[in-house]
Amino acid sequence: GQDNPEKLIAGLRFAVEQGWEVINISAGAGKPNDELHELVKRAHDSGTILIAAKDNRPEVIGYPAAYPEVICVDMEYLPDALGWRCFPGRAVEVEANGIYIEAPVAGGGRKSYTGTSFAAPTVSGIAARWKELTPGGGMVGFREFLKTDGLRR
């Protein structure tokens, strides 16, 4: 949650301890947290690719998305469902589809949703595929890939 990151920390700790190679985070805290940042650094240093949704509010990023070890993702409407735009060196490093995303709803059926939590999984899926094709590849290599591909494919 925004002011109480214990669940976020517990979830990230579990993913790191399991050795997950790509971690998608669609939650955040409103302010920096030393324990969260240490866990993010531990994951990053082990070669894990960390991708986090930016806060849905304009001009607000949140944590862990604001940490430099994390790829911060914002939502955008793009013509290619798997497309993205990369902005190296910016606080928001990647934009991906996160507007009018069709998803299943409880009880059956489908509904359109909008939010950064729908954009970040696209980038995480691309990271997982990239990791499969690039054994041993880490955050530096994936960031380079993001700069050279995407909507320029």
Tab-separated table of N, CA and C in Angstrom:
chain	number	residue	atom	x	y	z
A	1	GLY	N	0.810	-1.194	0.000
A	1	GLY	CA	0.000	0.000	0.000
A	1	GLY	C	0.851	1.255	0.000
A	2	GLN	N	0.209	2.381	-0.212
A	2	GLN	CA	0.904	3.662	-0.310
A	2	GLN	C	1.724	3.987	0.933
A	3	ASP	N	1.174	3.796	2.108
A	3	ASP	CA	1.872	4.195	3.327
A	3	ASP	C	2.372	3.017	4.146
A	4	ASN	N	2.028	1.810	3.747
A	4	ASN	CA	2.375	0.623	4.507
A	4	ASN	C	2.930	-0.441	3.551
A	5	PRO	N	4.234	-0.399	3.260
A	5	PRO	CA	4.801	-1.264	2.223
A	5	PRO	C	5.141	-2.690	2.670
A	6	GLU	N	4.693	-3.124	3.847
A	6	GLU	CA	5.097	-4.447	4.339
A	6	GLU	C	4.716	-5.575	3.392
A	7	LYS	N	3.502	-5.534	2.836
A	7	LYS	CA	3.068	-6.598	1.910
A	7	LYS	C	3.880	-6.559	0.626
A	8	LEU	N	4.170	-5.373	0.137
A	8	LEU	CA	5.005	-5.224	-1.048
A	8	LEU	C	6.391	-5.803	-0.791
A	9	ILE	N	6.962	-5.487	0.345
A	9	ILE	CA	8.284	-6.008	0.709
A	9	ILE	C	8.244	-7.531	0.836
A	10	ALA	N	7.206	-8.063	1.477
A	10	ALA	CA	7.089	-9.520	1.635
A	10	ALA	C	6.969	-10.216	0.282
A	11	GLY	N	6.178	-9.657	-0.622
A	11	GLY	CA	6.025	-10.243	-1.952
A	11	GLY	C	7.312	-10.199	-2.747
A	12	LEU	N	7.995	-9.067	-2.702
A	12	LEU	CA	9.261	-8.941	-3.426
A	12	LEU	C	10.317	-9.863	-2.824
A	13	ARG	N	10.359	-9.952	-1.506
A	13	ARG	CA	11.312	-10.853	-0.850
A	13	ARG	C	11.080	-12.300	-1.322
A	14	PHE	N	9.812	-12.729	-1.381
A	14	PHE	CA	9.490	-14.075	-1.844
A	14	PHE	C	10.010	-14.294	-3.268
A	15	ALA	N	9.739	-13.349	-4.168
A	15	ALA	CA	10.176	-13.479	-5.563
A	15	ALA	C	11.698	-13.539	-5.665
A	16	VAL	N	12.385	-12.710	-4.889
A	16	VAL	CA	13.851	-12.702	-4.906
A	16	VAL	C	14.392	-14.023	-4.365
A	17	GLU	N	13.832	-14.503	-3.261
A	17	GLU	CA	14.292	-15.771	-2.670
A	17	GLU	C	14.046	-16.959	-3.600
A	18	GLN	N	13.021	-16.868	-4.435
A	18	GLN	CA	12.729	-17.935	-5.388
A	18	GLN	C	13.663	-17.873	-6.603
A	19	GLY	N	14.395	-16.778	-6.739
A	19	GLY	CA	15.325	-16.634	-7.854
A	19	GLY	C	14.656	-16.274	-9.170
A	20	TRP	N	13.510	-15.619	-9.103
A	20	TRP	CA	12.818	-15.241	-10.330
A	20	TRP	C	13.690	-14.291	-11.144
A	21	GLU	N	13.728	-14.508	-12.451
A	21	GLU	CA	14.592	-13.731	-13.332
A	21	GLU	C	13.964	-12.414	-13.775
A	22	VAL	N	12.629	-12.364	-13.799
A	22	VAL	CA	11.896	-11.143	-14.139
A	22	VAL	C	10.826	-10.967	-13.075
A	23	ILE	N	10.757	-9.777	-12.502
A	23	ILE	CA	9.743	-9.495	-11.484
A	23	ILE	C	8.948	-8.270	-11.920
A	24	ASN	N	7.634	-8.453	-12.033
A	24	ASN	CA	6.708	-7.368	-12.347
A	24	ASN	C	6.088	-6.869	-11.041
A	25	ILE	N	6.114	-5.559	-10.845
A	25	ILE	CA	5.554	-4.976	-9.630
A	25	ILE	C	4.510	-3.943	-10.036
A	26	SER	N	3.263	-4.239	-9.723
A	26	SER	CA	2.168	-3.317	-10.032
A	26	SER	C	1.570	-2.784	-8.744
A	27	ALA	N	2.428	-2.393	-7.854
A	27	ALA	CA	2.041	-1.800	-6.567
A	27	ALA	C	3.177	-0.874	-6.167
A	28	GLY	N	2.920	-0.038	-5.206
A	28	GLY	CA	3.998	0.842	-4.801
A	28	GLY	C	3.730	1.555	-3.498
A	29	ALA	N	4.782	2.137	-2.996
A	29	ALA	CA	4.727	2.943	-1.777
A	29	ALA	C	4.927	4.406	-2.175
A	30	GLY	N	4.335	5.284	-1.414
A	30	GLY	CA	4.402	6.706	-1.739
A	30	GLY	C	5.704	7.388	-1.386
A	31	LYS	N	6.536	6.710	-0.594
A	31	LYS	CA	7.799	7.329	-0.205
A	31	LYS	C	8.887	6.260	-0.162
A	32	PRO	N	10.154	6.670	-0.228
A	32	PRO	CA	11.254	5.699	-0.192
A	32	PRO	C	11.223	4.882	1.093
A	33	ASN	N	11.727	3.662	0.984
A	33	ASN	CA	11.787	2.761	2.128
A	33	ASN	C	13.112	2.018	2.045
A	34	ASP	N	13.942	2.119	3.072
A	34	ASP	CA	15.275	1.510	3.043
A	34	ASP	C	15.226	0.003	2.835
A	35	GLU	N	14.322	-0.677	3.516
A	35	GLU	CA	14.238	-2.139	3.384
A	35	GLU	C	13.829	-2.530	1.964
A	36	LEU	N	12.876	-1.819	1.390
A	36	LEU	CA	12.450	-2.076	0.012
A	36	LEU	C	13.600	-1.829	-0.954
A	37	HIS	N	14.323	-0.728	-0.771
A	37	HIS	CA	15.422	-0.413	-1.681
A	37	HIS	C	16.545	-1.445	-1.579
A	38	GLU	N	16.869	-1.895	-0.381
A	38	GLU	CA	17.905	-2.927	-0.225
A	38	GLU	C	17.507	-4.213	-0.946
A	39	LEU	N	16.240	-4.576	-0.872
A	39	LEU	CA	15.737	-5.766	-1.556
A	39	LEU	C	15.801	-5.585	-3.073
A	40	VAL	N	15.443	-4.406	-3.555
A	40	VAL	CA	15.528	-4.088	-4.984
A	40	VAL	C	16.983	-4.204	-5.448
A	41	LYS	N	17.914	-3.645	-4.674
A	41	LYS	CA	19.331	-3.713	-5.045
A	41	LYS	C	19.826	-5.158	-5.057
A	42	ARG	N	19.390	-5.947	-4.082
A	42	ARG	CA	19.773	-7.366	-4.024
A	42	ARG	C	19.296	-8.105	-5.277
A	43	ALA	N	18.050	-7.862	-5.669
A	43	ALA	CA	17.507	-8.499	-6.875
A	43	ALA	C	18.279	-8.043	-8.113
A	44	HIS	N	18.487	-6.754	-8.221
A	44	HIS	CA	19.206	-6.193	-9.372
A	44	HIS	C	20.611	-6.770	-9.471
A	45	ASP	N	21.313	-6.822	-8.355
A	45	ASP	CA	22.687	-7.319	-8.347
A	45	ASP	C	22.773	-8.800	-8.699
A	46	SER	N	21.682	-9.531	-8.504
A	46	SER	CA	21.668	-10.961	-8.847
A	46	SER	C	21.320	-11.198	-10.316
A	47	GLY	N	21.027	-10.120	-11.067
A	47	GLY	CA	20.710	-10.263	-12.486
A	47	GLY	C	19.230	-10.254	-12.792
A	48	THR	N	18.401	-10.073	-11.785
A	48	THR	CA	16.954	-10.025	-11.996
A	48	THR	C	16.573	-8.731	-12.702
A	49	ILE	N	15.640	-8.841	-13.639
A	49	ILE	CA	15.080	-7.660	-14.296
A	49	ILE	C	13.845	-7.259	-13.505
A	50	LEU	N	13.857	-6.037	-12.997
A	50	LEU	CA	12.759	-5.506	-12.189
A	50	LEU	C	11.993	-4.463	-12.989
A	51	ILE	N	10.695	-4.670	-13.105
A	51	ILE	CA	9.836	-3.757	-13.851
A	51	ILE	C	8.697	-3.353	-12.935
A	52	ALA	N	8.445	-2.041	-12.815
A	52	ALA	CA	7.396	-1.570	-11.922
A	52	ALA	C	6.519	-0.534	-12.605
A	53	ALA	N	5.235	-0.622	-12.314
A	53	ALA	CA	4.264	0.344	-12.813
A	53	ALA	C	4.439	1.673	-12.091
A	54	LYS	N	4.404	2.754	-12.853
A	54	LYS	CA	4.373	4.095	-12.293
A	54	LYS	C	3.020	4.287	-11.626
A	55	ASP	N	2.938	5.169	-10.677
A	55	ASP	CA	1.653	5.536	-10.082
A	55	ASP	C	0.738	6.060	-11.196
A	56	ASN	N	-0.550	5.806	-11.110
A	56	ASN	CA	-1.495	6.278	-12.135
A	56	ASN	C	-1.712	7.790	-12.107
A	57	ARG	N	-1.357	8.435	-11.000
A	57	ARG	CA	-1.528	9.885	-10.914
A	57	ARG	C	-0.430	10.587	-11.703
A	58	PRO	N	-0.802	11.631	-12.460
A	58	PRO	CA	0.218	12.375	-13.217
A	58	PRO	C	1.297	12.920	-12.275
A	59	GLU	N	2.502	12.907	-12.747
A	59	GLU	CA	3.653	13.474	-12.033
A	59	GLU	C	4.034	12.722	-10.760
A	60	VAL	N	3.419	11.569	-10.483
A	60	VAL	CA	3.752	10.775	-9.305
A	60	VAL	C	4.306	9.441	-9.790
A	61	ILE	N	5.465	9.059	-9.262
A	61	ILE	CA	6.052	7.785	-9.672
A	61	ILE	C	5.875	6.740	-8.589
A	62	GLY	N	6.283	6.970	-7.382
A	62	GLY	CA	6.174	5.985	-6.309
A	62	GLY	C	7.372	5.046	-6.283
A	63	TYR	N	7.380	4.191	-5.274
A	63	TYR	CA	8.493	3.261	-5.056
A	63	TYR	C	7.957	1.844	-5.010
A	64	PRO	N	8.597	0.923	-5.688
A	64	PRO	CA	9.977	0.892	-6.148
A	64	PRO	C	10.224	1.452	-7.552
A	65	ALA	N	9.175	1.882	-8.274
A	65	ALA	CA	9.375	2.349	-9.648
A	65	ALA	C	10.391	3.476	-9.759
A	66	ALA	N	10.530	4.303	-8.739
A	66	ALA	CA	11.448	5.445	-8.786
A	66	ALA	C	12.907	5.070	-8.553
A	67	TYR	N	13.169	3.864	-8.093
A	67	TYR	CA	14.565	3.464	-7.858
A	67	TYR	C	15.276	3.223	-9.197
A	68	PRO	N	16.553	3.607	-9.309
A	68	PRO	CA	17.277	3.464	-10.582
A	68	PRO	C	17.495	2.011	-11.008
A	69	GLU	N	17.372	1.071	-10.096
A	69	GLU	CA	17.563	-0.347	-10.418
A	69	GLU	C	16.318	-0.958	-11.051
A	70	VAL	N	15.264	-0.170	-11.186
A	70	VAL	CA	13.963	-0.654	-11.666
A	70	VAL	C	13.601	0.066	-12.963
A	71	ILE	N	12.995	-0.647	-13.903
A	71	ILE	CA	12.457	-0.021	-15.105
A	71	ILE	C	11.049	0.461	-14.771
A	72	CYS	N	10.856	1.766	-14.817
A	72	CYS	CA	9.579	2.390	-14.499
A	72	CYS	C	8.740	2.474	-15.774
A	73	VAL	N	7.489	1.975	-15.703
A	73	VAL	CA	6.618	1.898	-16.878
A	73	VAL	C	5.371	2.753	-16.675
A	74	ASP	N	5.061	3.539	-17.693
A	74	ASP	CA	3.831	4.323	-17.712
A	74	ASP	C	2.930	3.772	-18.808
A	75	MET	N	1.658	4.155	-18.752
A	75	MET	CA	0.690	3.690	-19.748
A	75	MET	C	0.593	4.665	-20.910
A	76	GLU	N	0.284	4.110	-22.069
A	76	GLU	CA	0.062	4.888	-23.278
A	76	GLU	C	-0.818	4.043	-24.181
A	77	TYR	N	-1.450	4.668	-25.143
A	77	TYR	CA	-2.186	3.916	-26.158
A	77	TYR	C	-1.276	3.822	-27.381
A	78	LEU	N	-0.925	2.605	-27.773
A	78	LEU	CA	-0.028	2.382	-28.905
A	78	LEU	C	-0.716	1.476	-29.919
A	79	PRO	N	-0.428	1.658	-31.206
A	79	PRO	CA	-1.096	0.858	-32.231
A	79	PRO	C	-0.732	-0.631	-32.193
A	80	ASP	N	0.452	-0.956	-31.727
A	80	ASP	CA	0.909	-2.340	-31.626
A	80	ASP	C	0.716	-2.796	-30.188
A	81	ALA	N	-0.065	-3.851	-29.984
A	81	ALA	CA	-0.372	-4.329	-28.629
A	81	ALA	C	0.889	-4.639	-27.831
A	82	LEU	N	1.950	-5.057	-28.499
A	82	LEU	CA	3.202	-5.366	-27.809
A	82	LEU	C	4.253	-4.283	-28.020
A	83	GLY	N	3.829	-3.134	-28.487
A	83	GLY	CA	4.771	-2.043	-28.724
A	83	GLY	C	5.120	-1.306	-27.445
A	84	TRP	N	6.197	-0.551	-27.517
A	84	TRP	CA	6.614	0.280	-26.392
A	84	TRP	C	7.447	1.428	-26.912
A	85	ARG	N	7.594	2.425	-26.082
A	85	ARG	CA	8.490	3.544	-26.355
A	85	ARG	C	9.470	3.622	-25.199
A	86	CYS	N	10.719	3.843	-25.525
A	86	CYS	CA	11.761	3.897	-24.503
A	86	CYS	C	12.312	5.314	-24.415
A	87	PHE	N	12.516	5.763	-23.193
A	87	PHE	CA	13.041	7.097	-22.914
A	87	PHE	C	14.234	6.963	-21.978
A	88	PRO	N	15.407	6.565	-22.511
A	88	PRO	CA	16.586	6.341	-21.658
A	88	PRO	C	16.925	7.570	-20.826
A	89	GLY	N	17.251	7.316	-19.564
A	89	GLY	CA	17.676	8.382	-18.672
A	89	GLY	C	16.547	9.138	-18.001
A	90	ARG	N	15.315	8.912	-18.397
A	90	ARG	CA	14.191	9.597	-17.761
A	90	ARG	C	13.688	8.776	-16.572
A	91	ALA	N	12.989	9.438	-15.669
A	91	ALA	CA	12.409	8.735	-14.515
A	91	ALA	C	11.419	7.681	-14.980
A	92	VAL	N	10.573	8.020	-15.963
A	92	VAL	CA	9.694	7.038	-16.603
A	92	VAL	C	10.429	6.568	-17.845
A	93	GLU	N	10.928	5.339	-17.768
A	93	GLU	CA	11.834	4.835	-18.809
A	93	GLU	C	11.108	4.234	-20.011
A	94	VAL	N	9.903	3.694	-19.782
A	94	VAL	CA	9.189	3.002	-20.853
A	94	VAL	C	7.702	3.335	-20.775
A	95	GLU	N	7.093	3.503	-21.957
A	95	GLU	CA	5.641	3.556	-22.074
A	95	GLU	C	5.208	2.315	-22.837
A	96	ALA	N	4.123	1.695	-22.384
A	96	ALA	CA	3.569	0.525	-23.060
A	96	ALA	C	2.048	0.624	-23.004
A	97	ASN	N	1.378	-0.228	-23.774
A	97	ASN	CA	-0.078	-0.209	-23.790
A	97	ASN	C	-0.633	-0.417	-22.394
A	98	GLY	N	-1.498	0.487	-21.985
A	98	GLY	CA	-2.145	0.382	-20.691
A	98	GLY	C	-3.487	1.094	-20.707
A	99	ILE	N	-3.976	1.417	-21.897
A	99	ILE	CA	-5.238	2.124	-22.051
A	99	ILE	C	-6.210	1.231	-22.823
A	100	TYR	N	-7.384	1.028	-22.257
A	100	TYR	CA	-8.422	0.178	-22.834
A	100	TYR	C	-7.916	-1.242	-23.089
A	101	ILE	N	-7.375	-1.850	-22.053
A	101	ILE	CA	-6.884	-3.220	-22.130
A	101	ILE	C	-8.019	-4.152	-21.732
A	102	GLU	N	-8.366	-5.065	-22.628
A	102	GLU	CA	-9.448	-6.003	-22.350
A	102	GLU	C	-8.937	-7.139	-21.474
A	103	ALA	N	-9.678	-7.421	-20.404
A	103	ALA	CA	-9.277	-8.466	-19.464
A	103	ALA	C	-10.528	-9.164	-18.921
A	104	PRO	N	-10.370	-10.408	-18.469
A	104	PRO	CA	-11.517	-11.128	-17.911
A	104	PRO	C	-11.977	-10.519	-16.586
A	105	VAL	N	-13.253	-10.711	-16.281
A	105	VAL	CA	-13.810	-10.247	-15.010
A	105	VAL	C	-14.348	-11.439	-14.231
A	106	ALA	N	-14.408	-11.292	-12.930
A	106	ALA	CA	-14.945	-12.353	-12.076
A	106	ALA	C	-16.363	-12.684	-12.506
A	107	GLY	N	-16.673	-13.945	-12.565
A	107	GLY	CA	-18.006	-14.376	-12.959
A	107	GLY	C	-18.175	-14.544	-14.460
A	108	GLY	N	-17.131	-14.274	-15.221
A	108	GLY	CA	-17.186	-14.438	-16.674
A	108	GLY	C	-17.278	-13.107	-17.391
A	109	GLY	N	-16.997	-13.151	-18.638
A	109	GLY	CA	-17.030	-11.955	-19.462
A	109	GLY	C	-15.701	-11.214	-19.465
A	110	ARG	N	-15.716	-10.056	-20.122
A	110	ARG	CA	-14.522	-9.256	-20.261
A	110	ARG	C	-14.877	-7.788	-20.084
A	111	LYS	N	-13.874	-6.995	-19.744
A	111	LYS	CA	-14.067	-5.566	-19.523
A	111	LYS	C	-12.787	-4.842	-19.924
A	112	SER	N	-12.911	-3.584	-20.326
A	112	SER	CA	-11.740	-2.769	-20.646
A	112	SER	C	-11.262	-2.041	-19.395
A	113	TYR	N	-9.948	-2.035	-19.215
A	113	TYR	CA	-9.325	-1.373	-18.071
A	113	TYR	C	-8.236	-0.436	-18.568
A	114	THR	N	-7.914	0.549	-17.759
A	114	THR	CA	-6.832	1.480	-18.055
A	114	THR	C	-5.999	1.657	-16.787
A	115	GLY	N	-4.675	1.636	-16.944
A	115	GLY	CA	-3.792	1.877	-15.813
A	115	GLY	C	-2.385	1.383	-16.076
A	116	THR	N	-1.468	1.892	-15.284
A	116	THR	CA	-0.074	1.480	-15.442
A	116	THR	C	0.124	0.012	-15.095
A	117	SER	N	-0.755	-0.538	-14.243
A	117	SER	CA	-0.659	-1.953	-13.889
A	117	SER	C	-1.020	-2.868	-15.052
A	118	PHE	N	-1.552	-2.310	-16.125
A	118	PHE	CA	-1.802	-3.083	-17.340
A	118	PHE	C	-0.687	-2.886	-18.353
A	119	ALA	N	0.114	-1.836	-18.188
A	119	ALA	CA	1.249	-1.579	-19.082
A	119	ALA	C	2.501	-2.339	-18.637
A	120	ALA	N	2.766	-2.353	-17.346
A	120	ALA	CA	3.984	-3.003	-16.840
A	120	ALA	C	4.067	-4.486	-17.202
A	121	PRO	N	2.973	-5.263	-17.146
A	121	PRO	CA	3.085	-6.683	-17.515
A	121	PRO	C	3.485	-6.912	-18.973
A	122	THR	N	3.137	-5.976	-19.854
A	122	THR	CA	3.583	-6.100	-21.242
A	122	THR	C	5.103	-6.069	-21.302
A	123	VAL	N	5.696	-5.116	-20.601
A	123	VAL	CA	7.157	-4.995	-20.585
A	123	VAL	C	7.775	-6.202	-19.880
A	124	SER	N	7.130	-6.699	-18.844
A	124	SER	CA	7.634	-7.885	-18.141
A	124	SER	C	7.598	-9.114	-19.044
A	125	GLY	N	6.539	-9.246	-19.828
A	125	GLY	CA	6.465	-10.362	-20.777
A	125	GLY	C	7.549	-10.280	-21.834
A	126	ILE	N	7.809	-9.080	-22.314
A	126	ILE	CA	8.887	-8.882	-23.293
A	126	ILE	C	10.228	-9.212	-22.646
A	127	ALA	N	10.403	-8.814	-21.384
A	127	ALA	CA	11.648	-9.123	-20.662
A	127	ALA	C	11.824	-10.633	-20.512
A	128	ALA	N	10.749	-11.344	-20.198
A	128	ALA	CA	10.836	-12.800	-20.042
A	128	ALA	C	11.233	-13.460	-21.357
A	129	ARG	N	10.646	-13.005	-22.440
A	129	ARG	CA	11.008	-13.557	-23.764
A	129	ARG	C	12.460	-13.216	-24.093
A	130	TRP	N	12.877	-11.988	-23.806
A	130	TRP	CA	14.259	-11.579	-24.065
A	130	TRP	C	15.222	-12.433	-23.244
A	131	LYS	N	14.885	-12.677	-21.962
A	131	LYS	CA	15.748	-13.518	-21.108
A	131	LYS	C	15.872	-14.929	-21.694
A	132	GLU	N	14.777	-15.449	-22.231
A	132	GLU	CA	14.799	-16.778	-22.835
A	132	GLU	C	15.761	-16.818	-24.027
A	133	LEU	N	15.780	-15.743	-24.792
A	133	LEU	CA	16.618	-15.675	-25.991
A	133	LEU	C	18.027	-15.166	-25.709
A	134	THR	N	18.252	-14.666	-24.499
A	134	THR	CA	19.537	-14.079	-24.122
A	134	THR	C	19.973	-14.663	-22.783
A	135	PRO	N	20.379	-15.933	-22.761
A	135	PRO	CA	20.774	-16.550	-21.486
A	135	PRO	C	21.854	-15.721	-20.783
A	136	GLY	N	21.651	-15.502	-19.501
A	136	GLY	CA	22.607	-14.719	-18.726
A	136	GLY	C	22.422	-13.222	-18.855
A	137	GLY	N	21.494	-12.789	-19.701
A	137	GLY	CA	21.262	-11.362	-19.882
A	137	GLY	C	20.645	-10.747	-18.644
A	138	GLY	N	21.045	-9.533	-18.339
A	138	GLY	CA	20.538	-8.842	-17.153
A	138	GLY	C	19.949	-7.497	-17.502
A	139	MET	N	19.827	-6.667	-16.504
A	139	MET	CA	19.172	-5.375	-16.651
A	139	MET	C	19.856	-4.477	-17.680
A	140	VAL	N	21.178	-4.435	-17.682
A	140	VAL	CA	21.891	-3.563	-18.631
A	140	VAL	C	21.572	-3.965	-20.060
A	141	GLY	N	21.651	-5.252	-20.352
A	141	GLY	CA	21.353	-5.733	-21.698
A	141	GLY	C	19.913	-5.505	-22.093
A	142	PHE	N	18.995	-5.720	-21.154
A	142	PHE	CA	17.582	-5.512	-21.477
A	142	PHE	C	17.292	-4.038	-21.720
A	143	ARG	N	17.910	-3.166	-20.946
A	143	ARG	CA	17.719	-1.728	-21.182
A	143	ARG	C	18.247	-1.338	-22.571
A	144	GLU	N	19.353	-1.918	-22.977
A	144	GLU	CA	19.872	-1.654	-24.334
A	144	GLU	C	18.886	-2.150	-25.387
A	145	PHE	N	18.339	-3.334	-25.171
A	145	PHE	CA	17.341	-3.884	-26.088
A	145	PHE	C	16.134	-2.954	-26.202
A	146	LEU	N	15.648	-2.446	-25.086
A	146	LEU	CA	14.493	-1.553	-25.105
A	146	LEU	C	14.768	-0.310	-25.934
A	147	LYS	N	15.996	0.180	-25.898
A	147	LYS	CA	16.350	1.400	-26.651
A	147	LYS	C	16.363	1.180	-28.156
A	148	THR	N	16.654	-0.038	-28.589
A	148	THR	CA	16.868	-0.269	-30.010
A	148	THR	C	15.699	-0.953	-30.703
A	149	ASP	N	14.682	-1.328	-29.978
A	149	ASP	CA	13.569	-2.069	-30.580
A	149	ASP	C	12.267	-1.333	-30.330
A	150	GLY	N	11.236	-2.049	-29.976
A	150	GLY	CA	9.956	-1.422	-29.671
A	150	GLY	C	9.215	-1.003	-30.925
A	151	LEU	N	8.698	0.200	-30.928
A	151	LEU	CA	7.909	0.671	-32.066
A	151	LEU	C	8.757	0.878	-33.303
A	152	ARG	N	10.058	0.774	-33.186
A	152	ARG	CA	10.933	0.920	-34.360
A	152	ARG	C	11.162	-0.403	-35.063
A	153	ARG	N	10.485	-1.473	-34.611
A	153	ARG	CA	10.692	-2.799	-35.228
A	153	ARG	C	10.326	-2.784	-36.672
